[in-house]
Amino acid sequence: MRYFKPICLIAALLSLVAMTSCERPTPTPQSEKIALTYQIIDGCWQLSHLQGTPISEDTYLYIEFDRTQHRYTMWDNMDSMYGTKTTGTFAISEQDGTYTLSGTYDYGVGVWNNKYIVELPDEDSMLWRSQGENYEVMEFVRIDNIPELN
């Protein structure tokens, strides 16, 4: 009887410790990854950064995706002082939560030089990372329409 009170006290303390240590931590909500779909990519986009650097004011690359036909039209002056218009088809594929964008050019020019892993921080911006030898990172922002080009 003499040891009964200390044993009960120790048992109660151990029970209290065991109950508090069994609490599961509450997971912190993380923003869900936006899936790259034909509906999300549909519309007009402007290149804003290349390799993490903003593109100069006199340089442009605009691309318009058509989700129903899986076609694109691109206007750019990246490699020339004169603008060019390029058309073709594009495809989206997904593997293990990674979205890849690939495409072909019209008029027998062939396939794009690279396939791109695409991430969408939000529905109005895209980040393209090339998978080819010439690694490039391009950031695009959604725009309402393609401006008049000279």
Tab-separated table of N, CA and C in Angstrom:
chain	number	residue	atom	x	y	z
A	1	MET	N	0.808	-1.189	0.000
A	1	MET	CA	0.000	0.000	0.000
A	1	MET	C	0.855	1.259	0.000
A	2	ARG	N	1.985	1.094	0.581
A	2	ARG	CA	2.874	2.221	0.709
A	2	ARG	C	3.355	2.699	-0.663
A	3	TYR	N	3.487	1.811	-1.638
A	3	TYR	CA	3.951	2.170	-2.974
A	3	TYR	C	2.809	2.429	-3.959
A	4	PHE	N	1.589	2.259	-3.504
A	4	PHE	CA	0.443	2.384	-4.393
A	4	PHE	C	0.291	3.810	-4.936
A	5	LYS	N	0.374	4.823	-4.077
A	5	LYS	CA	0.220	6.212	-4.514
A	5	LYS	C	1.322	6.626	-5.498
A	6	PRO	N	2.595	6.350	-5.216
A	6	PRO	CA	3.627	6.741	-6.185
A	6	PRO	C	3.480	6.008	-7.526
A	7	ILE	N	3.065	4.738	-7.483
A	7	ILE	CA	2.885	3.981	-8.717
A	7	ILE	C	1.728	4.572	-9.518
A	8	CYS	N	0.630	4.917	-8.868
A	8	CYS	CA	-0.513	5.533	-9.555
A	8	CYS	C	-0.125	6.888	-10.137
A	9	LEU	N	0.658	7.657	-9.392
A	9	LEU	CA	1.100	8.961	-9.869
A	9	LEU	C	1.995	8.808	-11.108
A	10	ILE	N	2.909	7.870	-11.068
A	10	ILE	CA	3.793	7.623	-12.212
A	10	ILE	C	2.980	7.136	-13.411
A	11	ALA	N	2.027	6.239	-13.180
A	11	ALA	CA	1.184	5.726	-14.264
A	11	ALA	C	0.364	6.857	-14.885
A	12	ALA	N	-0.166	7.750	-14.049
A	12	ALA	CA	-0.951	8.874	-14.558
A	12	ALA	C	-0.076	9.813	-15.390
A	13	LEU	N	1.134	10.092	-14.927
A	13	LEU	CA	2.045	10.955	-15.675
A	13	LEU	C	2.452	10.318	-17.006
A	14	LEU	N	2.731	9.017	-16.991
A	14	LEU	CA	3.080	8.322	-18.230
A	14	LEU	C	1.915	8.339	-19.215
A	15	SER	N	0.696	8.177	-18.705
A	15	SER	CA	-0.483	8.228	-19.574
A	15	SER	C	-0.638	9.609	-20.192
A	16	LEU	N	-0.410	10.631	-19.392
A	16	LEU	CA	-0.508	12.000	-19.881
A	16	LEU	C	0.536	12.265	-20.970
A	17	VAL	N	1.766	11.828	-20.739
A	17	VAL	CA	2.827	11.997	-21.732
A	17	VAL	C	2.493	11.222	-23.003
A	18	ALA	N	2.003	10.005	-22.860
A	18	ALA	CA	1.669	9.178	-24.023
A	18	ALA	C	0.546	9.810	-24.838
A	19	MET	N	-0.450	10.370	-24.174
A	19	MET	CA	-1.570	10.978	-24.899
A	19	MET	C	-1.133	12.231	-25.658
A	20	THR	N	-0.287	13.043	-25.068
A	20	THR	CA	0.131	14.264	-25.761
A	20	THR	C	1.123	13.976	-26.876
A	21	SER	N	1.904	12.926	-26.762
A	21	SER	CA	2.876	12.627	-27.808
A	21	SER	C	2.233	11.938	-29.005
A	22	CYS	N	1.002	11.474	-28.896
A	22	CYS	CA	0.335	10.791	-29.998
A	22	CYS	C	-0.399	11.747	-30.928
A	23	GLU	N	-0.389	13.028	-30.619
A	23	GLU	CA	-1.060	13.976	-31.495
A	23	GLU	C	-0.341	14.039	-32.832
A	24	ARG	N	-1.106	13.999	-33.880
A	24	ARG	CA	-0.527	14.082	-35.217
A	24	ARG	C	-0.425	15.544	-35.616
A	25	PRO	N	0.689	15.912	-36.217
A	25	PRO	CA	0.805	17.302	-36.660
A	25	PRO	C	-0.178	17.586	-37.791
A	26	THR	N	-0.708	18.770	-37.775
A	26	THR	CA	-1.640	19.177	-38.820
A	26	THR	C	-0.838	19.529	-40.068
A	27	PRO	N	-1.132	18.868	-41.183
A	27	PRO	CA	-0.370	19.190	-42.396
A	27	PRO	C	-0.684	20.597	-42.878
A	28	THR	N	0.347	21.274	-43.354
A	28	THR	CA	0.141	22.616	-43.884
A	28	THR	C	-0.298	22.501	-45.335
A	29	PRO	N	-1.339	23.225	-45.706
A	29	PRO	CA	-1.815	23.121	-47.089
A	29	PRO	C	-0.780	23.683	-48.058
A	30	GLN	N	-0.556	22.980	-49.146
A	30	GLN	CA	0.348	23.445	-50.188
A	30	GLN	C	-0.476	23.713	-51.439
A	31	SER	N	-0.048	24.694	-52.189
A	31	SER	CA	-0.796	24.985	-53.406
A	31	SER	C	-0.663	23.809	-54.360
A	32	GLU	N	-1.771	23.459	-54.974
A	32	GLU	CA	-1.761	22.329	-55.887
A	32	GLU	C	-1.158	22.745	-57.217
A	33	LYS	N	-0.464	21.820	-57.814
A	33	LYS	CA	0.159	22.051	-59.111
A	33	LYS	C	-0.941	22.169	-60.168
A	34	ILE	N	-0.841	23.185	-61.012
A	34	ILE	CA	-1.826	23.374	-62.075
A	34	ILE	C	-1.441	22.475	-63.242
A	35	ALA	N	-2.399	21.693	-63.693
A	35	ALA	CA	-2.157	20.778	-64.806
A	35	ALA	C	-2.117	21.552	-66.118
A	36	LEU	N	-1.160	21.218	-66.962
A	36	LEU	CA	-1.090	21.809	-68.293
A	36	LEU	C	-2.075	21.066	-69.182
A	37	THR	N	-3.114	21.762	-69.603
A	37	THR	CA	-4.133	21.172	-70.471
A	37	THR	C	-4.305	22.061	-71.697
A	38	TYR	N	-4.984	21.532	-72.684
A	38	TYR	CA	-5.251	22.328	-73.885
A	38	TYR	C	-6.139	23.527	-73.549
A	39	GLN	N	-7.025	23.385	-72.566
A	39	GLN	CA	-7.890	24.502	-72.164
A	39	GLN	C	-7.080	25.595	-71.470
A	40	ILE	N	-6.139	25.211	-70.622
A	40	ILE	CA	-5.344	26.195	-69.884
A	40	ILE	C	-4.416	26.973	-70.818
A	41	ILE	N	-3.799	26.282	-71.768
A	41	ILE	CA	-2.804	26.925	-72.635
A	41	ILE	C	-3.455	27.754	-73.745
A	42	ASP	N	-4.721	27.534	-74.007
A	42	ASP	CA	-5.439	28.229	-75.081
A	42	ASP	C	-5.337	29.742	-74.912
A	43	GLY	N	-5.042	30.443	-76.006
A	43	GLY	CA	-5.008	31.899	-75.960
A	43	GLY	C	-3.655	32.464	-76.343
A	44	CYS	N	-3.453	33.739	-75.990
A	44	CYS	CA	-2.267	34.495	-76.403
A	44	CYS	C	-1.275	34.626	-75.252
A	45	TRP	N	0.010	34.479	-75.584
A	45	TRP	CA	1.084	34.532	-74.597
A	45	TRP	C	2.224	35.390	-75.135
A	46	GLN	N	2.918	36.051	-74.221
A	46	GLN	CA	4.062	36.881	-74.577
A	46	GLN	C	5.275	36.418	-73.784
A	47	LEU	N	6.406	36.264	-74.458
A	47	LEU	CA	7.651	35.941	-73.766
A	47	LEU	C	8.061	37.150	-72.943
A	48	SER	N	8.284	36.948	-71.646
A	48	SER	CA	8.683	38.058	-70.780
A	48	SER	C	10.136	37.945	-70.328
A	49	HIS	N	10.629	36.711	-70.135
A	49	HIS	CA	12.002	36.491	-69.679
A	49	HIS	C	12.628	35.335	-70.457
A	50	LEU	N	13.901	35.469	-70.743
A	50	LEU	CA	14.674	34.407	-71.380
A	50	LEU	C	15.915	34.185	-70.521
A	51	GLN	N	16.104	32.958	-70.072
A	51	GLN	CA	17.210	32.609	-69.172
A	51	GLN	C	17.173	33.468	-67.901
A	52	GLY	N	15.975	33.834	-67.448
A	52	GLY	CA	15.821	34.612	-66.222
A	52	GLY	C	15.987	36.112	-66.395
A	53	THR	N	16.290	36.565	-67.603
A	53	THR	CA	16.506	37.985	-67.870
A	53	THR	C	15.338	38.532	-68.686
A	54	PRO	N	14.798	39.700	-68.302
A	54	PRO	CA	13.716	40.282	-69.107
A	54	PRO	C	14.196	40.539	-70.536
A	55	ILE	N	13.324	40.288	-71.506
A	55	ILE	CA	13.727	40.553	-72.892
A	55	ILE	C	13.630	42.052	-73.149
A	56	SER	N	14.433	42.538	-74.075
A	56	SER	CA	14.474	43.973	-74.350
A	56	SER	C	13.181	44.425	-75.019
A	57	GLU	N	12.933	45.718	-74.953
A	57	GLU	CA	11.681	46.277	-75.471
A	57	GLU	C	11.510	46.071	-76.971
A	58	ASP	N	12.608	46.062	-77.717
A	58	ASP	CA	12.504	45.931	-79.170
A	58	ASP	C	12.476	44.471	-79.631
A	59	THR	N	12.539	43.539	-78.707
A	59	THR	CA	12.487	42.109	-79.024
A	59	THR	C	11.134	41.567	-78.586
A	60	TYR	N	10.584	40.666	-79.385
A	60	TYR	CA	9.291	40.090	-79.000
A	60	TYR	C	9.173	38.648	-79.460
A	61	LEU	N	8.350	37.920	-78.750
A	61	LEU	CA	7.894	36.596	-79.152
A	61	LEU	C	6.486	36.451	-78.593
A	62	TYR	N	5.531	36.330	-79.486
A	62	TYR	CA	4.137	36.107	-79.121
A	62	TYR	C	3.736	34.752	-79.676
A	63	ILE	N	2.930	34.037	-78.923
A	63	ILE	CA	2.438	32.756	-79.415
A	63	ILE	C	0.970	32.625	-79.035
A	64	GLU	N	0.182	32.191	-79.994
A	64	GLU	CA	-1.247	31.974	-79.761
A	64	GLU	C	-1.544	30.495	-79.980
A	65	PHE	N	-2.104	29.870	-78.946
A	65	PHE	CA	-2.457	28.452	-79.013
A	65	PHE	C	-3.952	28.300	-79.259
A	66	ASP	N	-4.309	27.388	-80.143
A	66	ASP	CA	-5.703	27.047	-80.420
A	66	ASP	C	-5.951	25.652	-79.859
A	67	ARG	N	-6.742	25.581	-78.801
A	67	ARG	CA	-6.952	24.301	-78.114
A	67	ARG	C	-7.756	23.305	-78.935
A	68	THR	N	-8.642	23.784	-79.799
A	68	THR	CA	-9.503	22.852	-80.530
A	68	THR	C	-8.772	22.174	-81.682
A	69	GLN	N	-7.896	22.904	-82.352
A	69	GLN	CA	-7.160	22.356	-83.494
A	69	GLN	C	-5.759	21.864	-83.113
A	70	HIS	N	-5.332	22.163	-81.873
A	70	HIS	CA	-3.971	21.852	-81.401
A	70	HIS	C	-2.937	22.496	-82.328
A	71	ARG	N	-3.219	23.749	-82.675
A	71	ARG	CA	-2.344	24.509	-83.563
A	71	ARG	C	-1.859	25.761	-82.838
A	72	TYR	N	-0.752	26.293	-83.325
A	72	TYR	CA	-0.227	27.539	-82.778
A	72	TYR	C	0.193	28.453	-83.925
A	73	THR	N	0.224	29.748	-83.615
A	73	THR	CA	0.805	30.751	-84.501
A	73	THR	C	1.764	31.563	-83.649
A	74	MET	N	2.989	31.738	-84.134
A	74	MET	CA	4.011	32.447	-83.368
A	74	MET	C	4.573	33.594	-84.205
A	75	TRP	N	4.716	34.753	-83.564
A	75	TRP	CA	5.330	35.921	-84.172
A	75	TRP	C	6.550	36.265	-83.329
A	76	ASP	N	7.709	36.423	-83.971
A	76	ASP	CA	8.895	36.779	-83.184
A	76	ASP	C	9.929	37.485	-84.041
A	77	ASN	N	10.826	38.182	-83.359
A	77	ASN	CA	12.007	38.770	-83.988
A	77	ASN	C	13.236	38.452	-83.138
A	78	MET	N	13.270	37.259	-82.604
A	78	MET	CA	14.342	36.857	-81.692
A	78	MET	C	15.695	36.745	-82.406
A	79	ASP	N	15.715	36.267	-83.627
A	79	ASP	CA	16.973	36.036	-84.338
A	79	ASP	C	17.204	37.016	-85.477
A	80	SER	N	16.375	38.044	-85.553
A	80	SER	CA	16.468	38.966	-86.683
A	80	SER	C	15.854	40.300	-86.294
A	81	MET	N	16.221	41.335	-87.025
A	81	MET	CA	15.576	42.622	-86.777
A	81	MET	C	14.196	42.671	-87.412
A	82	TYR	N	13.898	41.679	-88.256
A	82	TYR	CA	12.598	41.593	-88.911
A	82	TYR	C	11.773	40.494	-88.253
A	83	GLY	N	10.500	40.729	-88.135
A	83	GLY	CA	9.621	39.746	-87.526
A	83	GLY	C	9.285	38.606	-88.472
A	84	THR	N	9.024	37.457	-87.900
A	84	THR	CA	8.591	36.300	-88.682
A	84	THR	C	7.338	35.716	-88.052
A	85	LYS	N	6.561	35.071	-88.881
A	85	LYS	CA	5.348	34.391	-88.424
A	85	LYS	C	5.538	32.905	-88.715
A	86	THR	N	5.321	32.083	-87.704
A	86	THR	CA	5.495	30.642	-87.828
A	86	THR	C	4.222	29.964	-87.359
A	87	THR	N	3.832	28.905	-88.039
A	87	THR	CA	2.645	28.148	-87.638
A	87	THR	C	3.003	26.674	-87.528
A	88	GLY	N	2.140	25.941	-86.840
A	88	GLY	CA	2.358	24.506	-86.707
A	88	GLY	C	1.376	23.883	-85.741
A	89	THR	N	1.704	22.672	-85.322
A	89	THR	CA	0.868	21.940	-84.370
A	89	THR	C	1.650	21.727	-83.083
A	90	PHE	N	0.917	21.480	-81.996
A	90	PHE	CA	1.571	21.219	-80.714
A	90	PHE	C	0.849	20.096	-80.000
A	91	ALA	N	1.561	19.478	-79.075
A	91	ALA	CA	0.992	18.382	-78.286
A	91	ALA	C	1.455	18.518	-76.843
A	92	ILE	N	0.581	18.108	-75.935
A	92	ILE	CA	0.879	18.096	-74.507
A	92	ILE	C	0.889	16.648	-74.054
A	93	SER	N	1.908	16.277	-73.301
A	93	SER	CA	1.946	14.933	-72.722
A	93	SER	C	2.258	15.059	-71.235
A	94	GLU	N	1.880	14.035	-70.481
A	94	GLU	CA	2.084	14.038	-69.030
A	94	GLU	C	2.637	12.689	-68.613
A	95	GLN	N	3.647	12.737	-67.750
A	95	GLN	CA	4.186	11.513	-67.175
A	95	GLN	C	4.616	11.820	-65.751
A	96	ASP	N	4.035	11.107	-64.806
A	96	ASP	CA	4.357	11.260	-63.383
A	96	ASP	C	4.226	12.706	-62.911
A	97	GLY	N	3.203	13.400	-63.374
A	97	GLY	CA	2.955	14.768	-62.931
A	97	GLY	C	3.809	15.821	-63.616
A	98	THR	N	4.632	15.425	-64.579
A	98	THR	CA	5.448	16.367	-65.342
A	98	THR	C	4.827	16.535	-66.719
A	99	TYR	N	4.607	17.792	-67.113
A	99	TYR	CA	3.942	18.099	-68.382
A	99	TYR	C	4.967	18.548	-69.418
A	100	THR	N	4.875	17.963	-70.598
A	100	THR	CA	5.809	18.261	-71.677
A	100	THR	C	5.047	18.812	-72.874
A	101	LEU	N	5.608	19.860	-73.469
A	101	LEU	CA	5.043	20.491	-74.655
A	101	LEU	C	6.004	20.243	-75.816
A	102	SER	N	5.466	19.751	-76.911
A	102	SER	CA	6.276	19.517	-78.110
A	102	SER	C	5.492	20.018	-79.310
A	103	GLY	N	6.166	20.148	-80.442
A	103	GLY	CA	5.458	20.655	-81.603
A	103	GLY	C	6.183	20.414	-82.907
A	104	THR	N	5.474	20.726	-83.975
A	104	THR	CA	6.028	20.651	-85.324
A	104	THR	C	5.736	21.965	-86.032
A	105	TYR	N	6.563	22.263	-87.024
A	105	TYR	CA	6.362	23.439	-87.865
A	105	TYR	C	5.614	23.024	-89.126
A	106	ASP	N	4.838	23.935	-89.670
A	106	ASP	CA	4.169	23.686	-90.948
A	106	ASP	C	5.176	23.743	-92.097
A	107	TYR	N	4.713	23.359	-93.269
A	107	TYR	CA	5.457	23.457	-94.526
A	107	TYR	C	6.706	22.576	-94.552
A	108	GLY	N	6.645	21.438	-93.871
A	108	GLY	CA	7.735	20.475	-93.932
A	108	GLY	C	9.019	20.895	-93.249
A	109	VAL	N	8.958	21.903	-92.395
A	109	VAL	CA	10.165	22.375	-91.716
A	109	VAL	C	10.629	21.364	-90.668
A	110	GLY	N	9.706	20.634	-90.052
A	110	GLY	CA	10.087	19.593	-89.098
A	110	GLY	C	9.600	19.857	-87.696
A	111	VAL	N	10.198	19.134	-86.759
A	111	VAL	CA	9.796	19.227	-85.356
A	111	VAL	C	10.585	20.332	-84.663
A	112	TRP	N	10.049	20.799	-83.524
A	112	TRP	CA	10.758	21.789	-82.726
A	112	TRP	C	12.128	21.236	-82.350
A	113	ASN	N	13.095	22.099	-82.160
A	113	ASN	CA	14.433	21.675	-81.747
A	113	ASN	C	14.419	21.020	-80.377
A	114	ASN	N	13.507	21.442	-79.519
A	114	ASN	CA	13.431	20.924	-78.153
A	114	ASN	C	12.002	20.572	-77.791
A	115	LYS	N	11.882	19.705	-76.802
A	115	LYS	CA	10.632	19.539	-76.074
A	115	LYS	C	10.804	20.356	-74.806
A	116	TYR	N	9.681	20.822	-74.251
A	116	TYR	CA	9.752	21.703	-73.093
A	116	TYR	C	8.940	21.138	-71.935
A	117	ILE	N	9.552	21.120	-70.754
A	117	ILE	CA	8.817	20.828	-69.531
A	117	ILE	C	8.167	22.144	-69.129
A	118	VAL	N	6.854	22.118	-68.928
A	118	VAL	CA	6.111	23.351	-68.671
A	118	VAL	C	5.516	23.313	-67.271
A	119	GLU	N	5.721	24.389	-66.533
A	119	GLU	CA	5.107	24.575	-65.218
A	119	GLU	C	4.247	25.827	-65.275
A	120	LEU	N	3.146	25.784	-64.539
A	120	LEU	CA	2.234	26.928	-64.481
A	120	LEU	C	2.165	27.424	-63.044
A	121	PRO	N	2.915	28.486	-62.701
A	121	PRO	CA	2.793	29.044	-61.352
A	121	PRO	C	1.367	29.498	-61.064
A	122	ASP	N	0.686	29.985	-62.096
A	122	ASP	CA	-0.734	30.331	-62.026
A	122	ASP	C	-1.277	30.238	-63.450
A	123	GLU	N	-2.552	30.518	-63.635
A	123	GLU	CA	-3.161	30.345	-64.958
A	123	GLU	C	-2.751	31.422	-65.960
A	124	ASP	N	-2.029	32.439	-65.505
A	124	ASP	CA	-1.629	33.525	-66.394
A	124	ASP	C	-0.124	33.599	-66.622
A	125	SER	N	0.609	32.569	-66.230
A	125	SER	CA	2.047	32.537	-66.495
A	125	SER	C	2.508	31.099	-66.700
A	126	MET	N	3.521	30.951	-67.550
A	126	MET	CA	4.088	29.634	-67.861
A	126	MET	C	5.603	29.726	-67.797
A	127	LEU	N	6.214	28.640	-67.378
A	127	LEU	CA	7.661	28.517	-67.359
A	127	LEU	C	8.028	27.308	-68.206
A	128	TRP	N	8.804	27.522	-69.260
A	128	TRP	CA	9.240	26.449	-70.160
A	128	TRP	C	10.709	26.169	-69.899
A	129	ARG	N	11.053	24.896	-69.728
A	129	ARG	CA	12.450	24.466	-69.594
A	129	ARG	C	12.733	23.450	-70.695
A	130	SER	N	13.717	23.736	-71.526
A	130	SER	CA	13.997	22.843	-72.650
A	130	SER	C	14.640	21.548	-72.167
A	131	GLN	N	14.404	20.494	-72.926
A	131	GLN	CA	14.980	19.196	-72.614
A	131	GLN	C	16.136	18.850	-73.538
A	132	GLY	N	16.439	19.683	-74.492
A	132	GLY	CA	17.483	19.384	-75.462
A	132	GLY	C	18.862	19.806	-74.983
A	133	GLU	N	19.823	19.749	-75.898
A	133	GLU	CA	21.206	20.109	-75.581
A	133	GLU	C	21.351	21.593	-75.276
A	134	ASN	N	20.650	22.435	-76.012
A	134	ASN	CA	20.717	23.884	-75.797
A	134	ASN	C	19.697	24.270	-74.735
A	135	TYR	N	20.095	24.177	-73.463
A	135	TYR	CA	19.171	24.413	-72.358
A	135	TYR	C	18.731	25.869	-72.337
A	136	GLU	N	17.430	26.074	-72.290
A	136	GLU	CA	16.896	27.420	-72.178
A	136	GLU	C	15.680	27.414	-71.268
A	137	VAL	N	15.487	28.549	-70.608
A	137	VAL	CA	14.333	28.750	-69.740
A	137	VAL	C	13.600	29.975	-70.254
A	138	MET	N	12.312	29.805	-70.530
A	138	MET	CA	11.505	30.904	-71.047
A	138	MET	C	10.287	31.095	-70.152
A	139	GLU	N	10.024	32.348	-69.806
A	139	GLU	CA	8.848	32.686	-69.010
A	139	GLU	C	7.870	33.449	-69.894
A	140	PHE	N	6.626	32.996	-69.877
A	140	PHE	CA	5.568	33.623	-70.666
A	140	PHE	C	4.487	34.162	-69.743
A	141	VAL	N	3.842	35.240	-70.179
A	141	VAL	CA	2.671	35.771	-69.475
A	141	VAL	C	1.510	35.813	-70.458
A	142	ARG	N	0.322	35.562	-69.925
A	142	ARG	CA	-0.883	35.599	-70.765
A	142	ARG	C	-1.220	37.052	-71.100
A	143	ILE	N	-1.631	37.277	-72.340
A	143	ILE	CA	-2.079	38.601	-72.767
A	143	ILE	C	-3.444	38.448	-73.438
A	144	ASP	N	-4.175	39.549	-73.541
A	144	ASP	CA	-5.520	39.498	-74.116
A	144	ASP	C	-5.502	39.224	-75.614
A	145	ASN	N	-4.571	39.855	-76.326
A	145	ASN	CA	-4.470	39.633	-77.770
A	145	ASN	C	-3.078	40.022	-78.246
A	146	ILE	N	-2.765	39.602	-79.450
A	146	ILE	CA	-1.466	39.915	-80.044
A	146	ILE	C	-1.522	41.353	-80.562
A	147	PRO	N	-0.544	42.195	-80.222
A	147	PRO	CA	-0.580	43.580	-80.708
A	147	PRO	C	-0.291	43.652	-82.208
A	148	GLU	N	-0.628	44.787	-82.804
A	148	GLU	CA	-0.308	45.025	-84.218
A	148	GLU	C	1.210	45.037	-84.367
A	149	LEU	N	1.703	44.260	-85.318
A	149	LEU	CA	3.147	44.193	-85.552
A	149	LEU	C	3.450	44.764	-86.923
A	150	ASN	N	4.538	45.507	-87.026
A	150	ASN	CA	4.928	46.111	-88.312
A	150	ASN	C	5.651	45.116	-89.172
